[in-house]
Amino acid sequence: MTEIFTGSFTQQEPIPEEGIAAALEVMRSGRLHRYNLAPGEVGEAALLEREFAAYTGARYALAVASGGYAMATALRAIGVGPGEKVLTNAFTLAPVPGAIASVNAVPVFVGVTEGLTIDLDDLAAKADQSSVLMLSHMRGHLADMDRLLQICKAAGITVIEDCAHTMGAAWRGRPSGRDGLIGCYSMQTYKHVNSGEGGFLITDDAEVMARAIMLSGSYMLYGRNGTPPPEEVFERVKYVTPNVSGRMDNLRAAILRPQLARLDTQCAAWNARYRTVEEGLRGTPGLRIVERPEEETYVGSSIQFLLLDWGDDAIADVIARCLARGVELKWFGGAEPTGFTSRYDSWRYAPSERMPATDRILKGIVDMRLPLTFSLDDCAQIARIIRAEVGAVWQARAG
Ligand SMILES: *Cc1c(COP(=O)(O)O)cnc(C)c1O
């Protein structure tokens, strides 16, 4: 009998009942705007910021409208301007080069390794081209952050971290987003907490945070934020920082707070699913597992494997055969961007030179989401299906 998987790869869990109750309360109050507060009230958005600052250990946290907005705000807050070059990953998603383009800066793409992290040799080679690195921890893979920081420190490069896939992750115990000057996160439905849309920006730097708060559209109500820097810092920036509205609202914040409280439990649940799929795939001929470094505390909300040096037709065949059995795989190497996939050469507004070593890896990356609505049995079944179909195509090719 041929097994068919019937679950949905895009179905997330419901919002916790506590979050629904808190959201109803906000709606009943009518005070959805974060600065619309009753006397003495600390709104849901401000409470969320305090809780996220405490969770990450950052001095300051700002909740905003999206992850992409957080990244663009980070670039503006450190003064990246038109025409300036910004180093970033060749293997990432469209909002990353998009954030750079939104300030009319120019991405300089850095290659990817077989571990799916930024290629630190390529970064070192390109370090003299820019003073800013927008580092994307794409699909939750953390580079050797110690070496990365050494390279950037030596070259005078400011690091902004895109932690859309690493909320809850860490490198040698340091929470992801705390190594750079600024960490950015997304609360969009497919990330680790879900308010439909949303983003965080964290930093220890008072002036960067004061600018970010002004940029986000605080008018002169910044004192109502959850973790505002001291007044004298705002005095320095408030007349010269434009308002580029992108605030978080109390409704979404209410939905997020209980999710943040149980984030670590959720991460453990993702990792149990990840390890089940990983074990099921290990040893499949022609398929390479992406090994996770010991220093990395990852969050397995998605899994990747490599069909390295396979032909386009064979990879497309694997994807089609798995899909016919209910297993939705994403192929990052596909020439045309589809759904959420895309390659650096798909972003035609940004100039790029061919990177053959990176192209070879991108071409072989196969990606799959692991929503928490999957049981461990589901994950074992998914792995059996992939193993069988990769095996069938591999054998046909060999035979
Ligand atoms: C989702 C995502 C973002 C931010 O996305 P928004 O949709 O703007 O919240 C940034 N980087 C990566 C790699 C992402 O996947």
PDB file of N, CA and C in Angstrom, residues 21-113:
ATOM      1  N   ALA A  21      -9.120  35.735  24.745  1.00  0.00           N
ATOM      2  CA  ALA A  21      -9.834  36.490  25.782  1.00  0.00           C
ATOM      3  C   ALA A  21      -9.254  37.900  25.920  1.00  0.00           C
ATOM      4  N   ALA A  22      -7.914  37.990  25.902  1.00  0.00           N
ATOM      5  CA  ALA A  22      -7.271  39.306  26.034  1.00  0.00           C
ATOM      6  C   ALA A  22      -7.587  40.181  24.821  1.00  0.00           C
ATOM      7  N   ALA A  23      -7.650  39.562  23.643  1.00  0.00           N
ATOM      8  CA  ALA A  23      -7.965  40.317  22.423  1.00  0.00           C
ATOM      9  C   ALA A  23      -9.396  40.850  22.482  1.00  0.00           C
ATOM     10  N   LEU A  24     -10.309  40.017  22.985  1.00  0.00           N
ATOM     11  CA  LEU A  24     -11.710  40.464  23.117  1.00  0.00           C
ATOM     12  C   LEU A  24     -11.786  41.668  24.050  1.00  0.00           C
ATOM     13  N   GLU A  25     -11.015  41.600  25.118  1.00  0.00           N
ATOM     14  CA  GLU A  25     -11.020  42.700  26.081  1.00  0.00           C
ATOM     15  C   GLU A  25     -10.541  44.005  25.431  1.00  0.00           C
ATOM     16  N   VAL A  26      -9.481  43.906  24.631  1.00  0.00           N
ATOM     17  CA  VAL A  26      -8.984  45.090  23.927  1.00  0.00           C
ATOM     18  C   VAL A  26     -10.080  45.626  23.001  1.00  0.00           C
ATOM     19  N   MET A  27     -10.743  44.726  22.298  1.00  0.00           N
ATOM     20  CA  MET A  27     -11.786  45.171  21.359  1.00  0.00           C
ATOM     21  C   MET A  27     -12.949  45.817  22.106  1.00  0.00           C
ATOM     22  N   ARG A  28     -13.298  45.254  23.244  1.00  0.00           N
ATOM     23  CA  ARG A  28     -14.395  45.850  24.034  1.00  0.00           C
ATOM     24  C   ARG A  28     -14.015  47.245  24.542  1.00  0.00           C
ATOM     25  N   SER A  29     -12.722  47.430  24.826  1.00  0.00           N
ATOM     26  CA  SER A  29     -12.274  48.732  25.342  1.00  0.00           C
ATOM     27  C   SER A  29     -12.267  49.784  24.241  1.00  0.00           C
ATOM     28  N   GLY A  30     -12.130  49.330  22.994  1.00  0.00           N
ATOM     29  CA  GLY A  30     -12.016  50.269  21.886  1.00  0.00           C
ATOM     30  C   GLY A  30     -10.634  50.897  21.754  1.00  0.00           C
ATOM     31  N   ARG A  31      -9.747  50.620  22.711  1.00  0.00           N
ATOM     32  CA  ARG A  31      -8.410  51.244  22.684  1.00  0.00           C
ATOM     33  C   ARG A  31      -7.406  50.326  21.975  1.00  0.00           C
ATOM     34  N   LEU A  32      -7.515  50.276  20.673  1.00  0.00           N
ATOM     35  CA  LEU A  32      -6.632  49.393  19.904  1.00  0.00           C
ATOM     36  C   LEU A  32      -5.283  50.046  19.611  1.00  0.00           C
ATOM     37  N   HIS A  33      -5.277  51.342  19.407  1.00  0.00           N
ATOM     38  CA  HIS A  33      -4.026  52.055  19.113  1.00  0.00           C
ATOM     39  C   HIS A  33      -3.132  52.009  20.345  1.00  0.00           C
ATOM     40  N   ARG A  34      -1.859  51.741  20.163  1.00  0.00           N
ATOM     41  CA  ARG A  34      -0.986  51.506  21.312  1.00  0.00           C
ATOM     42  C   ARG A  34      -0.864  52.701  22.236  1.00  0.00           C
ATOM     43  N   TYR A  35      -1.066  53.911  21.702  1.00  0.00           N
ATOM     44  CA  TYR A  35      -0.936  55.090  22.567  1.00  0.00           C
ATOM     45  C   TYR A  35      -2.280  55.580  23.100  1.00  0.00           C
ATOM     46  N   ASN A  36      -3.341  54.852  22.783  1.00  0.00           N
ATOM     47  CA  ASN A  36      -4.673  55.196  23.290  1.00  0.00           C
ATOM     48  C   ASN A  36      -4.895  54.426  24.597  1.00  0.00           C
ATOM     49  N   LEU A  37      -4.597  55.084  25.717  1.00  0.00           N
ATOM     50  CA  LEU A  37      -4.591  54.399  27.012  1.00  0.00           C
ATOM     51  C   LEU A  37      -5.453  55.154  28.014  1.00  0.00           C
ATOM     52  N   ALA A  38      -6.059  54.408  28.930  1.00  0.00           N
ATOM     53  CA  ALA A  38      -6.767  55.044  30.037  1.00  0.00           C
ATOM     54  C   ALA A  38      -5.720  55.593  31.013  1.00  0.00           C
ATOM     55  N   PRO A  39      -6.106  56.577  31.872  1.00  0.00           N
ATOM     56  CA  PRO A  39      -5.109  57.123  32.808  1.00  0.00           C
ATOM     57  C   PRO A  39      -4.443  56.014  33.620  1.00  0.00           C
ATOM     58  N   GLY A  40      -3.124  56.019  33.635  1.00  0.00           N
ATOM     59  CA  GLY A  40      -2.385  55.033  34.427  1.00  0.00           C
ATOM     60  C   GLY A  40      -2.265  53.659  33.785  1.00  0.00           C
ATOM     61  N   GLU A  41      -2.918  53.461  32.630  1.00  0.00           N
ATOM     62  CA  GLU A  41      -2.891  52.144  31.983  1.00  0.00           C
ATOM     63  C   GLU A  41      -1.565  51.914  31.246  1.00  0.00           C
ATOM     64  N   VAL A  42      -1.031  50.704  31.364  1.00  0.00           N
ATOM     65  CA  VAL A  42       0.088  50.283  30.512  1.00  0.00           C
ATOM     66  C   VAL A  42      -0.516  49.336  29.486  1.00  0.00           C
ATOM     67  N   GLY A  43      -0.440  49.704  28.225  1.00  0.00           N
ATOM     68  CA  GLY A  43      -1.140  48.929  27.188  1.00  0.00           C
ATOM     69  C   GLY A  43      -0.481  47.588  26.899  1.00  0.00           C
ATOM     70  N   GLU A  44      -1.206  46.765  26.138  1.00  0.00           N
ATOM     71  CA  GLU A  44      -0.708  45.437  25.772  1.00  0.00           C
ATOM     72  C   GLU A  44       0.597  45.530  24.969  1.00  0.00           C
ATOM     73  N   ALA A  45       0.715  46.528  24.086  1.00  0.00           N
ATOM     74  CA  ALA A  45       1.921  46.645  23.258  1.00  0.00           C
ATOM     75  C   ALA A  45       3.142  46.926  24.139  1.00  0.00           C
ATOM     76  N   ALA A  46       2.964  47.817  25.122  1.00  0.00           N
ATOM     77  CA  ALA A  46       4.078  48.148  26.022  1.00  0.00           C
ATOM     78  C   ALA A  46       4.449  46.943  26.888  1.00  0.00           C
ATOM     79  N   LEU A  47       3.442  46.216  27.368  1.00  0.00           N
ATOM     80  CA  LEU A  47       3.717  45.027  28.185  1.00  0.00           C
ATOM     81  C   LEU A  47       4.455  43.969  27.364  1.00  0.00           C
ATOM     82  N   LEU A  48       4.026  43.822  26.123  1.00  0.00           N
ATOM     83  CA  LEU A  48       4.687  42.861  25.227  1.00  0.00           C
ATOM     84  C   LEU A  48       6.173  43.219  25.059  1.00  0.00           C
ATOM     85  N   GLU A  49       6.457  44.513  24.903  1.00  0.00           N
ATOM     86  CA  GLU A  49       7.859  44.947  24.744  1.00  0.00           C
ATOM     87  C   GLU A  49       8.680  44.621  25.994  1.00  0.00           C
ATOM     88  N   ARG A  50       8.095  44.868  27.146  1.00  0.00           N
ATOM     89  CA  ARG A  50       8.828  44.548  28.390  1.00  0.00           C
ATOM     90  C   ARG A  50       9.111  43.058  28.476  1.00  0.00           C
ATOM     91  N   GLU A  51       8.113  42.265  28.096  1.00  0.00           N
ATOM     92  CA  GLU A  51       8.269  40.817  28.207  1.00  0.00           C
ATOM     93  C   GLU A  51       9.288  40.285  27.194  1.00  0.00           C
ATOM     94  N   PHE A  52       9.314  40.878  25.997  1.00  0.00           N
ATOM     95  CA  PHE A  52      10.293  40.395  25.015  1.00  0.00           C
ATOM     96  C   PHE A  52      11.709  40.847  25.376  1.00  0.00           C
ATOM     97  N   ALA A  53      11.829  42.043  25.920  1.00  0.00           N
ATOM     98  CA  ALA A  53      13.149  42.501  26.391  1.00  0.00           C
ATOM     99  C   ALA A  53      13.648  41.545  27.477  1.00  0.00           C
ATOM    100  N   ALA A  54      12.769  41.170  28.394  1.00  0.00           N
ATOM    101  CA  ALA A  54      13.163  40.252  29.470  1.00  0.00           C
ATOM    102  C   ALA A  54      13.522  38.880  28.897  1.00  0.00           C
ATOM    103  N   TYR A  55      12.762  38.425  27.906  1.00  0.00           N
ATOM    104  CA  TYR A  55      12.997  37.094  27.322  1.00  0.00           C
ATOM    105  C   TYR A  55      14.379  37.022  26.653  1.00  0.00           C
ATOM    106  N   THR A  56      14.742  38.087  25.938  1.00  0.00           N
ATOM    107  CA  THR A  56      16.013  38.068  25.198  1.00  0.00           C
ATOM    108  C   THR A  56      17.174  38.611  26.024  1.00  0.00           C
ATOM    109  N   GLY A  57      16.865  39.316  27.101  1.00  0.00           N
ATOM    110  CA  GLY A  57      17.933  39.940  27.886  1.00  0.00           C
ATOM    111  C   GLY A  57      18.373  41.279  27.316  1.00  0.00           C
ATOM    112  N   ALA A  58      17.626  41.797  26.333  1.00  0.00           N
ATOM    113  CA  ALA A  58      17.982  43.096  25.742  1.00  0.00           C
ATOM    114  C   ALA A  58      17.509  44.228  26.654  1.00  0.00           C
ATOM    115  N   ARG A  59      18.222  45.342  26.618  1.00  0.00           N
ATOM    116  CA  ARG A  59      17.786  46.491  27.413  1.00  0.00           C
ATOM    117  C   ARG A  59      16.488  47.072  26.847  1.00  0.00           C
ATOM    118  N   TYR A  60      16.408  47.124  25.507  1.00  0.00           N
ATOM    119  CA  TYR A  60      15.259  47.764  24.859  1.00  0.00           C
ATOM    120  C   TYR A  60      14.617  46.848  23.819  1.00  0.00           C
ATOM    121  N   ALA A  61      13.286  46.870  23.769  1.00  0.00           N
ATOM    122  CA  ALA A  61      12.548  46.155  22.711  1.00  0.00           C
ATOM    123  C   ALA A  61      11.460  47.065  22.166  1.00  0.00           C
ATOM    124  N   LEU A  62      11.262  47.004  20.861  1.00  0.00           N
ATOM    125  CA  LEU A  62      10.200  47.773  20.207  1.00  0.00           C
ATOM    126  C   LEU A  62       9.382  46.805  19.363  1.00  0.00           C
ATOM    127  N   ALA A  63       8.055  46.823  19.557  1.00  0.00           N
ATOM    128  CA  ALA A  63       7.173  45.998  18.730  1.00  0.00           C
ATOM    129  C   ALA A  63       6.666  46.841  17.567  1.00  0.00           C
ATOM    130  N   VAL A  64       6.700  46.269  16.360  1.00  0.00           N
ATOM    131  CA  VAL A  64       6.316  47.011  15.152  1.00  0.00           C
ATOM    132  C   VAL A  64       5.393  46.168  14.274  1.00  0.00           C
ATOM    133  N   ALA A  65       5.131  46.691  13.075  1.00  0.00           N
ATOM    134  CA  ALA A  65       4.089  46.114  12.218  1.00  0.00           C
ATOM    135  C   ALA A  65       4.489  44.831  11.497  1.00  0.00           C
ATOM    136  N   SER A  66       5.786  44.642  11.233  1.00  0.00           N
ATOM    137  CA  SER A  66       6.225  43.420  10.536  1.00  0.00           C
ATOM    138  C   SER A  66       7.726  43.226  10.721  1.00  0.00           C
ATOM    139  N   GLY A  67       8.187  42.037  10.356  1.00  0.00           N
ATOM    140  CA  GLY A  67       9.621  41.760  10.411  1.00  0.00           C
ATOM    141  C   GLY A  67      10.383  42.604   9.404  1.00  0.00           C
ATOM    142  N   GLY A  68       9.829  42.727   8.221  1.00  0.00           N
ATOM    143  CA  GLY A  68      10.477  43.541   7.188  1.00  0.00           C
ATOM    144  C   GLY A  68      10.583  44.990   7.621  1.00  0.00           C
ATOM    145  N   TYR A  69       9.535  45.479   8.290  1.00  0.00           N
ATOM    146  CA  TYR A  69       9.561  46.854   8.802  1.00  0.00           C
ATOM    147  C   TYR A  69      10.653  47.004   9.869  1.00  0.00           C
ATOM    148  N   ALA A  70      10.794  45.991  10.744  1.00  0.00           N
ATOM    149  CA  ALA A  70      11.836  46.053  11.787  1.00  0.00           C
ATOM    150  C   ALA A  70      13.222  46.169  11.146  1.00  0.00           C
ATOM    151  N   MET A  71      13.458  45.410  10.084  1.00  0.00           N
ATOM    152  CA  MET A  71      14.777  45.443   9.430  1.00  0.00           C
ATOM    153  C   MET A  71      15.038  46.790   8.757  1.00  0.00           C
ATOM    154  N   ALA A  72      14.038  47.322   8.066  1.00  0.00           N
ATOM    155  CA  ALA A  72      14.203  48.625   7.415  1.00  0.00           C
ATOM    156  C   ALA A  72      14.426  49.712   8.471  1.00  0.00           C
ATOM    157  N   THR A  73      13.703  49.593   9.590  1.00  0.00           N
ATOM    158  CA  THR A  73      13.855  50.569  10.675  1.00  0.00           C
ATOM    159  C   THR A  73      15.258  50.482  11.275  1.00  0.00           C
ATOM    160  N   ALA A  74      15.770  49.265  11.408  1.00  0.00           N
ATOM    161  CA  ALA A  74      17.136  49.081  11.926  1.00  0.00           C
ATOM    162  C   ALA A  74      18.142  49.807  11.024  1.00  0.00           C
ATOM    163  N   LEU A  75      17.969  49.643   9.716  1.00  0.00           N
ATOM    164  CA  LEU A  75      18.897  50.294   8.776  1.00  0.00           C
ATOM    165  C   LEU A  75      18.788  51.809   8.880  1.00  0.00           C
ATOM    166  N   ARG A  76      17.553  52.320   8.961  1.00  0.00           N
ATOM    167  CA  ARG A  76      17.363  53.775   9.093  1.00  0.00           C
ATOM    168  C   ARG A  76      17.947  54.279  10.404  1.00  0.00           C
ATOM    169  N   ALA A  77      17.747  53.492  11.472  1.00  0.00           N
ATOM    170  CA  ALA A  77      18.183  53.941  12.808  1.00  0.00           C
ATOM    171  C   ALA A  77      19.699  54.055  12.910  1.00  0.00           C
ATOM    172  N   ILE A  78      20.429  53.290  12.075  1.00  0.00           N
ATOM    173  CA  ILE A  78      21.891  53.441  12.095  1.00  0.00           C
ATOM    174  C   ILE A  78      22.368  54.319  10.940  1.00  0.00           C
ATOM    175  N   GLY A  79      21.426  54.925  10.240  1.00  0.00           N
ATOM    176  CA  GLY A  79      21.795  55.936   9.244  1.00  0.00           C
ATOM    177  C   GLY A  79      22.235  55.408   7.900  1.00  0.00           C
ATOM    178  N   VAL A  80      21.812  54.196   7.525  1.00  0.00           N
ATOM    179  CA  VAL A  80      22.160  53.693   6.188  1.00  0.00           C
ATOM    180  C   VAL A  80      21.379  54.506   5.158  1.00  0.00           C
ATOM    181  N   GLY A  81      22.067  55.026   4.187  1.00  0.00           N
ATOM    182  CA  GLY A  81      21.427  55.945   3.236  1.00  0.00           C
ATOM    183  C   GLY A  81      21.500  55.459   1.803  1.00  0.00           C
ATOM    184  N   PRO A  82      20.920  56.254   0.892  1.00  0.00           N
ATOM    185  CA  PRO A  82      20.851  55.885  -0.523  1.00  0.00           C
ATOM    186  C   PRO A  82      22.234  55.584  -1.110  1.00  0.00           C
ATOM    187  N   GLY A  83      22.298  54.507  -1.858  1.00  0.00           N
ATOM    188  CA  GLY A  83      23.528  54.150  -2.558  1.00  0.00           C
ATOM    189  C   GLY A  83      24.531  53.390  -1.711  1.00  0.00           C
ATOM    190  N   GLU A  84      24.292  53.353  -0.405  1.00  0.00           N
ATOM    191  CA  GLU A  84      25.236  52.659   0.479  1.00  0.00           C
ATOM    192  C   GLU A  84      25.119  51.154   0.289  1.00  0.00           C
ATOM    193  N   LYS A  85      26.257  50.469   0.393  1.00  0.00           N
ATOM    194  CA  LYS A  85      26.231  49.013   0.221  1.00  0.00           C
ATOM    195  C   LYS A  85      25.983  48.333   1.562  1.00  0.00           C
ATOM    196  N   VAL A  86      25.196  47.274   1.535  1.00  0.00           N
ATOM    197  CA  VAL A  86      24.914  46.492   2.745  1.00  0.00           C
ATOM    198  C   VAL A  86      25.153  45.011   2.425  1.00  0.00           C
ATOM    199  N   LEU A  87      26.074  44.405   3.166  1.00  0.00           N
ATOM    200  CA  LEU A  87      26.330  42.973   2.990  1.00  0.00           C
ATOM    201  C   LEU A  87      25.126  42.186   3.494  1.00  0.00           C
ATOM    202  N   THR A  88      24.776  41.120   2.768  1.00  0.00           N
ATOM    203  CA  THR A  88      23.664  40.278   3.222  1.00  0.00           C
ATOM    204  C   THR A  88      23.767  38.899   2.583  1.00  0.00           C
ATOM    205  N   ASN A  89      22.929  37.981   3.061  1.00  0.00           N
ATOM    206  CA  ASN A  89      22.998  36.598   2.595  1.00  0.00           C
ATOM    207  C   ASN A  89      22.421  36.425   1.194  1.00  0.00           C
ATOM    208  N   ALA A  90      23.097  35.597   0.386  1.00  0.00           N
ATOM    209  CA  ALA A  90      22.534  35.212  -0.911  1.00  0.00           C
ATOM    210  C   ALA A  90      21.382  34.241  -0.700  1.00  0.00           C
ATOM    211  N   PHE A  91      21.455  33.434   0.362  1.00  0.00           N
ATOM    212  CA  PHE A  91      20.370  32.497   0.692  1.00  0.00           C
ATOM    213  C   PHE A  91      19.519  33.124   1.785  1.00  0.00           C
ATOM    214  N   THR A  92      18.422  33.746   1.388  1.00  0.00           N
ATOM    215  CA  THR A  92      17.479  34.316   2.344  1.00  0.00           C
ATOM    216  C   THR A  92      16.152  34.517   1.625  1.00  0.00           C
ATOM    217  N   LEU A  93      15.237  35.214   2.276  1.00  0.00           N
ATOM    218  CA  LEU A  93      13.945  35.472   1.634  1.00  0.00           C
ATOM    219  C   LEU A  93      13.839  36.932   1.210  1.00  0.00           C
ATOM    220  N   ALA A  94      12.897  37.194   0.338  1.00  0.00           N
ATOM    221  CA  ALA A  94      12.744  38.491  -0.305  1.00  0.00           C
ATOM    222  C   ALA A  94      12.647  39.706   0.633  1.00  0.00           C
ATOM    223  N   PRO A  95      12.061  39.594   1.854  1.00  0.00           N
ATOM    224  CA  PRO A  95      11.988  40.806   2.700  1.00  0.00           C
ATOM    225  C   PRO A  95      13.354  41.337   3.134  1.00  0.00           C
ATOM    226  N   VAL A  96      14.400  40.512   3.033  1.00  0.00           N
ATOM    227  CA  VAL A  96      15.724  40.955   3.482  1.00  0.00           C
ATOM    228  C   VAL A  96      16.351  41.919   2.463  1.00  0.00           C
ATOM    229  N   PRO A  97      16.565  41.498   1.200  1.00  0.00           N
ATOM    230  CA  PRO A  97      17.020  42.502   0.232  1.00  0.00           C
ATOM    231  C   PRO A  97      15.988  43.615   0.062  1.00  0.00           C
ATOM    232  N   GLY A  98      14.723  43.298   0.308  1.00  0.00           N
ATOM    233  CA  GLY A  98      13.663  44.305   0.201  1.00  0.00           C
ATOM    234  C   GLY A  98      13.834  45.408   1.232  1.00  0.00           C
ATOM    235  N   ALA A  99      14.209  45.056   2.456  1.00  0.00           N
ATOM    236  CA  ALA A  99      14.432  46.066   3.502  1.00  0.00           C
ATOM    237  C   ALA A  99      15.594  46.974   3.101  1.00  0.00           C
ATOM    238  N   ILE A 100      16.629  46.370   2.515  1.00  0.00           N
ATOM    239  CA  ILE A 100      17.794  47.152   2.082  1.00  0.00           C
ATOM    240  C   ILE A 100      17.378  48.098   0.945  1.00  0.00           C
ATOM    241  N   ALA A 101      16.614  47.565   0.005  1.00  0.00           N
ATOM    242  CA  ALA A 101      16.150  48.390  -1.123  1.00  0.00           C
ATOM    243  C   ALA A 101      15.219  49.504  -0.649  1.00  0.00           C
ATOM    244  N   SER A 102      14.500  49.277   0.448  1.00  0.00           N
ATOM    245  CA  SER A 102      13.529  50.282   0.907  1.00  0.00           C
ATOM    246  C   SER A 102      14.204  51.565   1.388  1.00  0.00           C
ATOM    247  N   VAL A 103      15.498  51.490   1.731  1.00  0.00           N
ATOM    248  CA  VAL A 103      16.212  52.724   2.079  1.00  0.00           C
ATOM    249  C   VAL A 103      17.148  53.132   0.925  1.00  0.00           C
ATOM    250  N   ASN A 104      16.865  52.559  -0.249  1.00  0.00           N
ATOM    251  CA  ASN A 104      17.657  52.839  -1.457  1.00  0.00           C
ATOM    252  C   ASN A 104      19.129  52.492  -1.302  1.00  0.00           C
ATOM    253  N   ALA A 105      19.406  51.532  -0.420  1.00  0.00           N
ATOM    254  CA  ALA A 105      20.758  51.001  -0.304  1.00  0.00           C
ATOM    255  C   ALA A 105      20.882  49.810  -1.251  1.00  0.00           C
ATOM    256  N   VAL A 106      22.097  49.271  -1.359  1.00  0.00           N
ATOM    257  CA  VAL A 106      22.376  48.251  -2.373  1.00  0.00           C
ATOM    258  C   VAL A 106      22.903  46.978  -1.709  1.00  0.00           C
ATOM    259  N   PRO A 107      22.204  45.848  -1.857  1.00  0.00           N
ATOM    260  CA  PRO A 107      22.700  44.617  -1.247  1.00  0.00           C
ATOM    261  C   PRO A 107      23.966  44.108  -1.936  1.00  0.00           C
ATOM    262  N   VAL A 108      24.906  43.624  -1.118  1.00  0.00           N
ATOM    263  CA  VAL A 108      26.067  42.902  -1.646  1.00  0.00           C
ATOM    264  C   VAL A 108      25.938  41.482  -1.098  1.00  0.00           C
ATOM    265  N   PHE A 109      25.695  40.524  -1.980  1.00  0.00           N
ATOM    266  CA  PHE A 109      25.357  39.180  -1.522  1.00  0.00           C
ATOM    267  C   PHE A 109      26.589  38.373  -1.133  1.00  0.00           C
ATOM    268  N   VAL A 110      26.460  37.690   0.002  1.00  0.00           N
ATOM    269  CA  VAL A 110      27.516  36.812   0.513  1.00  0.00           C
ATOM    270  C   VAL A 110      27.006  35.381   0.390  1.00  0.00           C
ATOM    271  N   GLY A 111      27.899  34.478   0.011  1.00  0.00           N
ATOM    272  CA  GLY A 111      27.513  33.104  -0.321  1.00  0.00           C
ATOM    273  C   GLY A 111      27.036  32.269   0.857  1.00  0.00           C
ATOM    274  N   VAL A 112      26.591  31.048   0.514  1.00  0.00           N
ATOM    275  CA  VAL A 112      26.055  30.117   1.513  1.00  0.00           C
ATOM    276  C   VAL A 112      26.939  28.862   1.547  1.00  0.00           C
ATOM    277  N   THR A 113      27.046  28.254   2.729  1.00  0.00           N
ATOM    278  CA  THR A 113      27.816  27.009   2.880  1.00  0.00           C
ATOM    279  C   THR A 113      26.874  25.808   2.822  1.00  0.00           C
TER     280      THR A 113
END
